[in-house]
JSON list of C-alpha atoms in Angstrom, two decimals:
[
{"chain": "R", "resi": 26, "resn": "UNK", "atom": "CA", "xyz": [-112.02, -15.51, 2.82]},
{"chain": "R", "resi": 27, "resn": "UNK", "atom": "CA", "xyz": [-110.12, -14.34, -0.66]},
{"chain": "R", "resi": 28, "resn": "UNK", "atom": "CA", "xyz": [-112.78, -14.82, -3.52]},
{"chain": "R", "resi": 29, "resn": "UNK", "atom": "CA", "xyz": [-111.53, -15.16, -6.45]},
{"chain": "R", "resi": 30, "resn": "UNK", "atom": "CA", "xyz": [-111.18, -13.64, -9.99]},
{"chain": "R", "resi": 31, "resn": "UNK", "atom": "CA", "xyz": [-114.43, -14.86, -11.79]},
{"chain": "R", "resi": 32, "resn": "UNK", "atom": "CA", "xyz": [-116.33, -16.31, -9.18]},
{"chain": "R", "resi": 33, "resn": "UNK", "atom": "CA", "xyz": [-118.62, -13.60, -8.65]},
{"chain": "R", "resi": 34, "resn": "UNK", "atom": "CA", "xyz": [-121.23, -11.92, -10.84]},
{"chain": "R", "resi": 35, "resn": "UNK", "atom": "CA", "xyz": [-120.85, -8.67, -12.11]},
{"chain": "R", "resi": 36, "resn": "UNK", "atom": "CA", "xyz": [-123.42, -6.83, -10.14]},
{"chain": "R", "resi": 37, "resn": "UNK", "atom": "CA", "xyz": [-121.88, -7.91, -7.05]},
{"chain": "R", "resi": 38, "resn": "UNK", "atom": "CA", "xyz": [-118.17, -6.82, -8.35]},
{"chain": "R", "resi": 39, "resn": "UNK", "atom": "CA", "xyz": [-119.06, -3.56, -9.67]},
{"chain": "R", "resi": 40, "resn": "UNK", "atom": "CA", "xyz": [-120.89, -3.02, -5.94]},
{"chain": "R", "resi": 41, "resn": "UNK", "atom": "CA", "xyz": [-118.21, -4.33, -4.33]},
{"chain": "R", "resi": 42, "resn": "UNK", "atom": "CA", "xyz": [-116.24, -1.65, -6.01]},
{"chain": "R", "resi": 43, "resn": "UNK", "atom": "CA", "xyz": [-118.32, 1.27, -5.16]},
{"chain": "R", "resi": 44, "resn": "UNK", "atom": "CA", "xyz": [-119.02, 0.39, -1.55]},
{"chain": "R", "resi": 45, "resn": "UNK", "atom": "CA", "xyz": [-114.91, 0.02, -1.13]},
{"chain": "R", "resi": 46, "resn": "UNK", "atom": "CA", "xyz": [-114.28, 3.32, -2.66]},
{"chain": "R", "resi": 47, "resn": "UNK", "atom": "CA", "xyz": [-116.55, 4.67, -0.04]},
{"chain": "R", "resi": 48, "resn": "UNK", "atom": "CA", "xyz": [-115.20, 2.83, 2.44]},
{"chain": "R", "resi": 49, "resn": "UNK", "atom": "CA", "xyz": [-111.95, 3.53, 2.08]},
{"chain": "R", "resi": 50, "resn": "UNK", "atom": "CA", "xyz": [-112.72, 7.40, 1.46]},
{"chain": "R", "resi": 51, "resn": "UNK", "atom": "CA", "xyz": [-114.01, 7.56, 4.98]},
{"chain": "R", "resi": 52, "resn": "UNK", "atom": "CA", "xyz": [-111.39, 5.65, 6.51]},
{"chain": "R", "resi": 53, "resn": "UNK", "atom": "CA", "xyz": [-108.56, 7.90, 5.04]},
{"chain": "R", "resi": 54, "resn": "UNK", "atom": "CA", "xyz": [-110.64, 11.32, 6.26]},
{"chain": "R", "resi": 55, "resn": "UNK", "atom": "CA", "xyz": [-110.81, 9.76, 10.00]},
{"chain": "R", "resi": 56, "resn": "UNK", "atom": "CA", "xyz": [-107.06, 8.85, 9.61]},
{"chain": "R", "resi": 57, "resn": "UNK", "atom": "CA", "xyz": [-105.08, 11.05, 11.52]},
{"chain": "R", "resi": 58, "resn": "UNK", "atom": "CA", "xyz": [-100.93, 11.20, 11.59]},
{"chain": "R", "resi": 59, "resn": "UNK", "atom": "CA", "xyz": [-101.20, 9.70, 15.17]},
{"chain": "R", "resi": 60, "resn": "UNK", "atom": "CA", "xyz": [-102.93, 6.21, 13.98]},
{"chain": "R", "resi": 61, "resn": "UNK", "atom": "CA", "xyz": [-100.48, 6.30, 11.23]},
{"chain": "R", "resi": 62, "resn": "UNK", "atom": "CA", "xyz": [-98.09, 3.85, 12.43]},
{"chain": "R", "resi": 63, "resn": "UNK", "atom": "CA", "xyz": [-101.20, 2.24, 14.43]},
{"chain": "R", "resi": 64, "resn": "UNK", "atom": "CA", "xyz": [-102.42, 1.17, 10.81]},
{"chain": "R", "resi": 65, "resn": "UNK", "atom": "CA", "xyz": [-99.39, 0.18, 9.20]},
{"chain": "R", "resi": 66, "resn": "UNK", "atom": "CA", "xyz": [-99.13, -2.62, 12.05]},
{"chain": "R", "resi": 67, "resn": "UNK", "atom": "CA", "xyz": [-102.12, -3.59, 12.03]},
{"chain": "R", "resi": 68, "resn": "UNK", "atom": "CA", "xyz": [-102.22, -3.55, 7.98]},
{"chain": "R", "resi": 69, "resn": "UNK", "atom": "CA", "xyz": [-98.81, -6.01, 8.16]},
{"chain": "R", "resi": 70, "resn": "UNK", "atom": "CA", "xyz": [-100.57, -7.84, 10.73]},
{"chain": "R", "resi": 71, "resn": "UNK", "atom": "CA", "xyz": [-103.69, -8.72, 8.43]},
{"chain": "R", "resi": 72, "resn": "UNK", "atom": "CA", "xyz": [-101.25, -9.40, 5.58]},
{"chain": "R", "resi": 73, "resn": "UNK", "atom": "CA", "xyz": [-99.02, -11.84, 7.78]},
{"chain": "R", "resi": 74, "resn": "UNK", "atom": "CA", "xyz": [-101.60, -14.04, 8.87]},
{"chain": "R", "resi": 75, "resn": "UNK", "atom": "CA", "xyz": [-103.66, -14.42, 6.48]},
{"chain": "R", "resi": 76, "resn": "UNK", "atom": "CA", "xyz": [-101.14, -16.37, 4.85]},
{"chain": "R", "resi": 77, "resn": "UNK", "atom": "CA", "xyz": [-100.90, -19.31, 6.84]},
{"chain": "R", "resi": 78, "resn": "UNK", "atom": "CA", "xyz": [-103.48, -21.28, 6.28]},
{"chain": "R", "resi": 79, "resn": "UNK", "atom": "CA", "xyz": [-105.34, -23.94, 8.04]},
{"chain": "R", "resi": 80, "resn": "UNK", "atom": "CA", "xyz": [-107.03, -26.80, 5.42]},
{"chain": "R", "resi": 81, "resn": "UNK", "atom": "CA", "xyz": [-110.49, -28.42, 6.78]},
{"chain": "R", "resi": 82, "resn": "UNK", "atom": "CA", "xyz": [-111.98, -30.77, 3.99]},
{"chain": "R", "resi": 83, "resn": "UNK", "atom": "CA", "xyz": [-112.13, -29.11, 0.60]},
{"chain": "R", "resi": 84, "resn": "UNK", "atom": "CA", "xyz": [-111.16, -25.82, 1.57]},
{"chain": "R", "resi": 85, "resn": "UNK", "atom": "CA", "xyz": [-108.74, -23.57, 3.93]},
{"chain": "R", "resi": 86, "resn": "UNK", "atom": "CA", "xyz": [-108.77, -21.45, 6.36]},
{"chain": "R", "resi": 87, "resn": "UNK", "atom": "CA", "xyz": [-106.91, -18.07, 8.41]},
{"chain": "R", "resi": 88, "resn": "UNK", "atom": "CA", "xyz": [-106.87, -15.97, 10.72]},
{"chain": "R", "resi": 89, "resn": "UNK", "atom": "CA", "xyz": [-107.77, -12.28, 9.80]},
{"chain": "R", "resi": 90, "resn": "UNK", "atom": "CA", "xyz": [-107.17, -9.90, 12.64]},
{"chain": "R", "resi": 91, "resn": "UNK", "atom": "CA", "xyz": [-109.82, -7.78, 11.19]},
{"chain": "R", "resi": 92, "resn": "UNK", "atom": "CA", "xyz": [-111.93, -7.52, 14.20]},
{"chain": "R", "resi": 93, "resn": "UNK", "atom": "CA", "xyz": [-108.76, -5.96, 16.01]},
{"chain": "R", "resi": 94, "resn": "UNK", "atom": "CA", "xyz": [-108.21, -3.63, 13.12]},
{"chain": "R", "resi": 95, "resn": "UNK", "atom": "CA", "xyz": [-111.46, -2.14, 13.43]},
{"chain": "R", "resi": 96, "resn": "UNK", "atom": "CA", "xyz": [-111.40, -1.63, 17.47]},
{"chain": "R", "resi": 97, "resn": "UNK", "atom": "CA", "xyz": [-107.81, 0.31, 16.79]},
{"chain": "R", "resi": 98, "resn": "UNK", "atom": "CA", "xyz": [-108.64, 2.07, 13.95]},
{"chain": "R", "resi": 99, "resn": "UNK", "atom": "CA", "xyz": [-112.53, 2.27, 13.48]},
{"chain": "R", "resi": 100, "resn": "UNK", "atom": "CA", "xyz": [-113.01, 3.65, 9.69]},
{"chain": "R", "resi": 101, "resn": "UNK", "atom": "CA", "xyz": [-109.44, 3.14, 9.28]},
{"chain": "R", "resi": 102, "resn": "UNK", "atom": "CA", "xyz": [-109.50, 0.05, 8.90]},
{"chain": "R", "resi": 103, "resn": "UNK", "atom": "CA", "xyz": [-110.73, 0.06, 5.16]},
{"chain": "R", "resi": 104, "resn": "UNK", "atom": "CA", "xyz": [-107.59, 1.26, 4.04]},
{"chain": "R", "resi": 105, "resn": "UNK", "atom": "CA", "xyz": [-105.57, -0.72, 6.33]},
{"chain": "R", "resi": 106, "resn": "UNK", "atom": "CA", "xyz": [-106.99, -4.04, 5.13]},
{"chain": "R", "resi": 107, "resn": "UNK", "atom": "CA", "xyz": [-107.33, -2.87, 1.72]},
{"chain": "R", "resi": 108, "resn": "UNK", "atom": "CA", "xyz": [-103.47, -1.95, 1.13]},
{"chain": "R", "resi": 109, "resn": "UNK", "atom": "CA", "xyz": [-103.00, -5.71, 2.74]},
{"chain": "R", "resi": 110, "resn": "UNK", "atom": "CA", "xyz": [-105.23, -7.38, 0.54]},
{"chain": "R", "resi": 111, "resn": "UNK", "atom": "CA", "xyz": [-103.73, -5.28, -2.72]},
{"chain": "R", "resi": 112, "resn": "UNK", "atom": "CA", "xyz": [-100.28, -6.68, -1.81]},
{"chain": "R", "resi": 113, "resn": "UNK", "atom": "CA", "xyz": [-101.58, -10.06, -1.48]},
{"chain": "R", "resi": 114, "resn": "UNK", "atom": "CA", "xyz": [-103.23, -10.11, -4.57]},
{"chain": "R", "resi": 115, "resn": "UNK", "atom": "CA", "xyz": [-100.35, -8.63, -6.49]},
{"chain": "R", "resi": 116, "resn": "UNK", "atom": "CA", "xyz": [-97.35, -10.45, -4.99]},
{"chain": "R", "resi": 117, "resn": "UNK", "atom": "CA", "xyz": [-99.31, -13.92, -4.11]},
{"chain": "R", "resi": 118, "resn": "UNK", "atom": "CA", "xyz": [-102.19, -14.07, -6.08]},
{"chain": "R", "resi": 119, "resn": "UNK", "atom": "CA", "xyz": [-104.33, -14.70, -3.48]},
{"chain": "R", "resi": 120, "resn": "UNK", "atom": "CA", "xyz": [-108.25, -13.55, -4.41]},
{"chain": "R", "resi": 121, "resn": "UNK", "atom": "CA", "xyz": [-107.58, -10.97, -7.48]},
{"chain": "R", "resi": 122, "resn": "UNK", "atom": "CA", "xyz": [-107.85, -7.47, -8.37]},
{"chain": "R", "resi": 123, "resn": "UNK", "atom": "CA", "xyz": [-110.78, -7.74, -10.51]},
{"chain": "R", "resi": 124, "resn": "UNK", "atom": "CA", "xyz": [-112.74, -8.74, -6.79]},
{"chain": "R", "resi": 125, "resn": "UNK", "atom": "CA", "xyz": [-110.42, -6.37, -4.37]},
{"chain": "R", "resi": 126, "resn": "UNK", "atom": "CA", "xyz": [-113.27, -4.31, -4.04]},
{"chain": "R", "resi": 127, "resn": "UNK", "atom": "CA", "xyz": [-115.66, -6.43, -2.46]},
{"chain": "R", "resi": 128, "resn": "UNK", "atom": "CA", "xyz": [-112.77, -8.45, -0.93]},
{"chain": "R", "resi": 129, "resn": "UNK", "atom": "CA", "xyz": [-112.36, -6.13, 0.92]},
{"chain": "R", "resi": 130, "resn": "UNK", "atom": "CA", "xyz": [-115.89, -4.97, 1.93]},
{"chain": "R", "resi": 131, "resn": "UNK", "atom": "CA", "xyz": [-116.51, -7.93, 3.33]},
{"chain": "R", "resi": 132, "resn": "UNK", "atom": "CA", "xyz": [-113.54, -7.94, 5.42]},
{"chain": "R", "resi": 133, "resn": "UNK", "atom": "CA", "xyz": [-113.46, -4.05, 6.27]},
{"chain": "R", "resi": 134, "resn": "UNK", "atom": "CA", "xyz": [-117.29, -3.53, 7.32]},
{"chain": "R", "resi": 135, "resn": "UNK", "atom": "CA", "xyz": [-117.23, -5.74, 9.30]},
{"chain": "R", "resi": 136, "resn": "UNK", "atom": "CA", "xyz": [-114.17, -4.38, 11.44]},
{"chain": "R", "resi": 137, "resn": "UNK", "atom": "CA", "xyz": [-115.76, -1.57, 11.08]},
{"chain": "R", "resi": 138, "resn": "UNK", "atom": "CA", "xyz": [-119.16, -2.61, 12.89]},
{"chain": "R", "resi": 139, "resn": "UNK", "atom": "CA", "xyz": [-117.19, -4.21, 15.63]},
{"chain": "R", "resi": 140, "resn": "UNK", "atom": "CA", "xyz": [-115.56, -1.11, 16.40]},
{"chain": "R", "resi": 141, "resn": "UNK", "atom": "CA", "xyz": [-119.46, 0.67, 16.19]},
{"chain": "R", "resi": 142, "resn": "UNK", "atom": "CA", "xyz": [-121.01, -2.06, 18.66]},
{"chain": "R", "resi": 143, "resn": "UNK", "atom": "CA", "xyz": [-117.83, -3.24, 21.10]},
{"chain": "R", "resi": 144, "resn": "UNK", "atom": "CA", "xyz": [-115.60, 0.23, 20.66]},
{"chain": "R", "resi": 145, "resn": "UNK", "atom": "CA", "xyz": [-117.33, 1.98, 23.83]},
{"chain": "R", "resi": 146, "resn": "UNK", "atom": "CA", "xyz": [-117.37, -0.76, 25.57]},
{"chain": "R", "resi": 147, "resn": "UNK", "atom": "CA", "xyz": [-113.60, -1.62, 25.15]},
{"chain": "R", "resi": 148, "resn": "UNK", "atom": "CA", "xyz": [-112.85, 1.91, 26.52]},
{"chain": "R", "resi": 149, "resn": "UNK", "atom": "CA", "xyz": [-114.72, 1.70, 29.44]},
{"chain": "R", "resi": 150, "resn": "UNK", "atom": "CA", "xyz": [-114.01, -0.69, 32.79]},
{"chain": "R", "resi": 151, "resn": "UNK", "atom": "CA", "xyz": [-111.58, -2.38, 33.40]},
{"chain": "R", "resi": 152, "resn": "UNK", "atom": "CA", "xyz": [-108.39, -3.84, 30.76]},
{"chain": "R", "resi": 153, "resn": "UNK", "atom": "CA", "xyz": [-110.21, -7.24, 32.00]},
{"chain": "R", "resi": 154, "resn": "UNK", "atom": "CA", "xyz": [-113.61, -6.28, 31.07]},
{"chain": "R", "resi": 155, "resn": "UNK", "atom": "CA", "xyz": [-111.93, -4.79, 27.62]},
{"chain": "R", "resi": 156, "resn": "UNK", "atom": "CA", "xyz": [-110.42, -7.52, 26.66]},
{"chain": "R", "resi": 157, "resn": "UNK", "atom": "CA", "xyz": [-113.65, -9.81, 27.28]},
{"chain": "R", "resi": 158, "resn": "UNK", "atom": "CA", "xyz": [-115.58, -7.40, 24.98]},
{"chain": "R", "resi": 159, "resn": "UNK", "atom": "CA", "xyz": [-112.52, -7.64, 22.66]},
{"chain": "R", "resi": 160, "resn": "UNK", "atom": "CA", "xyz": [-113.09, -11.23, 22.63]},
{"chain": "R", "resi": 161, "resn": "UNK", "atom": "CA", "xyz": [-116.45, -11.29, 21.76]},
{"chain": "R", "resi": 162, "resn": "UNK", "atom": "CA", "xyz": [-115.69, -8.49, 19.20]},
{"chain": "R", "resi": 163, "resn": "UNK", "atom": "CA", "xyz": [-112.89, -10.56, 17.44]},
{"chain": "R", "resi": 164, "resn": "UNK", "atom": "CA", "xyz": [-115.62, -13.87, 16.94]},
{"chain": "R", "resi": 165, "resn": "UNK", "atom": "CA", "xyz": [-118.31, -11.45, 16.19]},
{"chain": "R", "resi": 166, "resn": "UNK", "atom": "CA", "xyz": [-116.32, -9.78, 13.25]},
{"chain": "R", "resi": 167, "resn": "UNK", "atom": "CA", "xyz": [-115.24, -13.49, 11.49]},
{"chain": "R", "resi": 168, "resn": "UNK", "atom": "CA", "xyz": [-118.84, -14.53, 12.11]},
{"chain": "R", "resi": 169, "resn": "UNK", "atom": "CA", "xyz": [-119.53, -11.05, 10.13]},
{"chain": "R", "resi": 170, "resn": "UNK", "atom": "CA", "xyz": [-117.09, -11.55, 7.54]},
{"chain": "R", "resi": 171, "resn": "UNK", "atom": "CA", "xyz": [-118.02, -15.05, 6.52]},
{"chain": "R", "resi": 172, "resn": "UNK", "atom": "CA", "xyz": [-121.77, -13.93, 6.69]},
{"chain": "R", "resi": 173, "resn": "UNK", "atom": "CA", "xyz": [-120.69, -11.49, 3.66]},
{"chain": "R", "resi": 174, "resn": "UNK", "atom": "CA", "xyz": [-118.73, -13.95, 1.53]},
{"chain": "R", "resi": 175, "resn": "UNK", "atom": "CA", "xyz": [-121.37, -16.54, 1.93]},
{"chain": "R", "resi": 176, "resn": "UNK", "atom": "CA", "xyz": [-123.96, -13.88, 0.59]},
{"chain": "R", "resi": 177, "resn": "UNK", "atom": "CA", "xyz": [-121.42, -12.60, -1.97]},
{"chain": "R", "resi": 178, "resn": "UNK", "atom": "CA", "xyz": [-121.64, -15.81, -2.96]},
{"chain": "R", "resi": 179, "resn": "UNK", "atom": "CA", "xyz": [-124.87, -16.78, -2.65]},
{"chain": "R", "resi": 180, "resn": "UNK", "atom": "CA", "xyz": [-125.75, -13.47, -4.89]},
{"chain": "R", "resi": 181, "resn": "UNK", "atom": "CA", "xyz": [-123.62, -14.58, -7.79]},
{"chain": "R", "resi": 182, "resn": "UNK", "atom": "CA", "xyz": [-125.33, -17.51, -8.49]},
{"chain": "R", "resi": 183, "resn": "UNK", "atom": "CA", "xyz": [-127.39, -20.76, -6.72]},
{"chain": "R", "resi": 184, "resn": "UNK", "atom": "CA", "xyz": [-124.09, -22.77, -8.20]},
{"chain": "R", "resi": 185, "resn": "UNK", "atom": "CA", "xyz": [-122.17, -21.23, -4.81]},
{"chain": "R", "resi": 186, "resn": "UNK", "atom": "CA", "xyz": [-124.57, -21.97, -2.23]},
{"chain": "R", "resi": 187, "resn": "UNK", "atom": "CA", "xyz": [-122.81, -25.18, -0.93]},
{"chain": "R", "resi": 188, "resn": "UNK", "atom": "CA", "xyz": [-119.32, -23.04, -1.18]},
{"chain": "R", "resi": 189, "resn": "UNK", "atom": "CA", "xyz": [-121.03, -20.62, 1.00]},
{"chain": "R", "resi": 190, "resn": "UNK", "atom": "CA", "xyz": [-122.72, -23.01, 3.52]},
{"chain": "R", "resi": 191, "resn": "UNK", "atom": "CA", "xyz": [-118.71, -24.42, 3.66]},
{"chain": "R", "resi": 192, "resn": "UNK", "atom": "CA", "xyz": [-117.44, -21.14, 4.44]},
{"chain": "R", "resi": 193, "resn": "UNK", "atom": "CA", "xyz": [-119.72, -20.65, 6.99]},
{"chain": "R", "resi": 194, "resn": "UNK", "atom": "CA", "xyz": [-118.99, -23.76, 8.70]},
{"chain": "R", "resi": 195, "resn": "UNK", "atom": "CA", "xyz": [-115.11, -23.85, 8.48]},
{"chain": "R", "resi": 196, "resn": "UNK", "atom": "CA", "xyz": [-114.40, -20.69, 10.01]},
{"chain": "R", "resi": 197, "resn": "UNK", "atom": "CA", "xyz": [-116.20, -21.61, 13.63]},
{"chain": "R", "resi": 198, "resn": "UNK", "atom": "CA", "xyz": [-112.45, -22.64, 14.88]},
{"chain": "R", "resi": 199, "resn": "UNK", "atom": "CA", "xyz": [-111.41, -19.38, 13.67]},
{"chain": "R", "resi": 200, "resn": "UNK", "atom": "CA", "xyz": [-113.62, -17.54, 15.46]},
{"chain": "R", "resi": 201, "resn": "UNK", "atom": "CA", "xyz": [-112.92, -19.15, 18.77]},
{"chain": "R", "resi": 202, "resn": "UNK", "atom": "CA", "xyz": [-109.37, -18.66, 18.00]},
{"chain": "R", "resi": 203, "resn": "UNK", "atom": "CA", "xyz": [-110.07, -15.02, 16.79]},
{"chain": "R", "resi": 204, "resn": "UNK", "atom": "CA", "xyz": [-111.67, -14.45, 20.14]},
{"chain": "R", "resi": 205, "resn": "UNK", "atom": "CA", "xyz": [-109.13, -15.57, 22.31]},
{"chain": "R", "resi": 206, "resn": "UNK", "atom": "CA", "xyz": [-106.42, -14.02, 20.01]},
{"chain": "R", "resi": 207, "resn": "UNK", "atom": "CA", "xyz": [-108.03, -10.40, 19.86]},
{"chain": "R", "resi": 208, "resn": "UNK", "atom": "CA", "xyz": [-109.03, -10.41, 23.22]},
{"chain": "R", "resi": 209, "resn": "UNK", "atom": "CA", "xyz": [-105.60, -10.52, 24.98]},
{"chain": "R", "resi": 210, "resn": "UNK", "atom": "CA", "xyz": [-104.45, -8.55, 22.33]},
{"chain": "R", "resi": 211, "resn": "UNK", "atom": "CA", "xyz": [-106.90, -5.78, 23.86]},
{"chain": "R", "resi": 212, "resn": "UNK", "atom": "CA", "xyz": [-105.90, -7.10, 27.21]},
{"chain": "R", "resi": 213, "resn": "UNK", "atom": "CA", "xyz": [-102.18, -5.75, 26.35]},
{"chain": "R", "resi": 214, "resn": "UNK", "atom": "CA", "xyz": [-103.39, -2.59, 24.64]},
{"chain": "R", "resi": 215, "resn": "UNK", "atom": "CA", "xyz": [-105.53, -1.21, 27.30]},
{"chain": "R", "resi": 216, "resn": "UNK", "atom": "CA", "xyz": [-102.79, -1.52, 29.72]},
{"chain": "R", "resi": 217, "resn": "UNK", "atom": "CA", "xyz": [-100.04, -0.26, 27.69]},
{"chain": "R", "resi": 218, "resn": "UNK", "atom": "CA", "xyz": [-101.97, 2.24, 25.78]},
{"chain": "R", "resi": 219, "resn": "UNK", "atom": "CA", "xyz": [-105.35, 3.06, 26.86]},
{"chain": "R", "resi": 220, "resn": "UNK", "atom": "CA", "xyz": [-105.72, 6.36, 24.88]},
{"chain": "R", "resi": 221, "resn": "UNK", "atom": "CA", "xyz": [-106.08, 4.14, 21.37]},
{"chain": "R", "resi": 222, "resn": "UNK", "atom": "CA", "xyz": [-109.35, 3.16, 22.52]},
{"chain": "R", "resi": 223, "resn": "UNK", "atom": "CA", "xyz": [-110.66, 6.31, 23.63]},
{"chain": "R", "resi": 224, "resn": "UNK", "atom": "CA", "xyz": [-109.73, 7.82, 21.04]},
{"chain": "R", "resi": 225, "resn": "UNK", "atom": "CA", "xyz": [-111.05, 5.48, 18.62]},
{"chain": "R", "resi": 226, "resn": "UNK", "atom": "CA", "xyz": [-114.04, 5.18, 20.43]},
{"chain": "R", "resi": 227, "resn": "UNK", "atom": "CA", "xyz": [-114.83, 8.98, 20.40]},
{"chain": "R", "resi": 228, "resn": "UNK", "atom": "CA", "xyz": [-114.15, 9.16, 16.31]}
]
């Protein structure tokens, strides 16, 4: 999911830039002192897993979390995965600075439009019917995210259409794995601490 330095056209980096920035503007004005510590978790969280990683054929995948981020923290979640993906492009080197920006759009937005479609519905019901919406959230937002790398890619050039069709294809497991993963997650948060959903449902 990490482009890299130099893979994309300029267009699409400078964009990628400007759409972050916005992004990550309205994520720190919905970010209240109480979702503080919700974010920092859930920023480590990102950071941790997407380091393992899984190769299938030429390339590699990993998990991502961002479909959780984006139930828990709704606009939040720009900054949360951005400050992830800045520390694993400075300390590991993985994707670059030169793409952060649309690195992390196309990780962010699409926490962020799981936590528009499947937020409400997390909220209401019961933790059971939560975390089954959670579930469907979590593969919905890896589907999302490899949607936008593929036409990240795809806009840079006819060169990355086959990497794009492959990143498409390889992160399927994921997203079953994604689901299952976010939606006990949800499972453990709605009993525990109900009021993260309401309240990040209502922002």
């Amino acid at each position: 999911m990490h482009i890299v330095d130099g893979a994309l056209s300029n267009p699409v980096v400078i964009g990628g830039v400007i759409a972050a920035a916005g992004g990550i503007a309205m994520g720190l004005k919905s970010l209240d002192l109480d979702r503080i510590p919700t974010a920092g978790v859930l920023s480590a969280s990102f950071f941790v897993a997407s380091l393992i990683h899984v190769p299938i054929g030429p390339s590699s995948v990993h998990l991502i979390l961002n479909g959780l981020a984006g139930l828990l923290l709704g606009w939040a979640a720009f900054p949360a995965l951005f400050v992830g993906l800045l520390l694993q492009a400075v300390f590991f080197g993985f994707g670059g600075l030169t793409v952060l920006g649309i690195n992390t759009v196309n990780i962010a937005l699409p926490a962020v439009l799981t936590w528009i479609i499947f937020g409400r519905l997390i909220a209401k019901g019961t933790p059971v019917q939560g975390a089954v919406w959670g579930g469907i959230g979590g593969a919905f937002s890896i589907a999302a995210t490899t949607a936008f790398v593929a036409v990240s890619l795809a806009l840079s050039g006819d060169e990355f259409l086959p990497a794009a069709k492959l990143v498409l294809f390889a992160h399927v497991p994921v997203m079953a794995v994604e689901a299952v993963l976010t939606g006990f997650a949800i499972l453990l948060a709605r009993q525990v601490k109900p009021e993260l959903f309401y309240k990040g449902a209502s922002a």
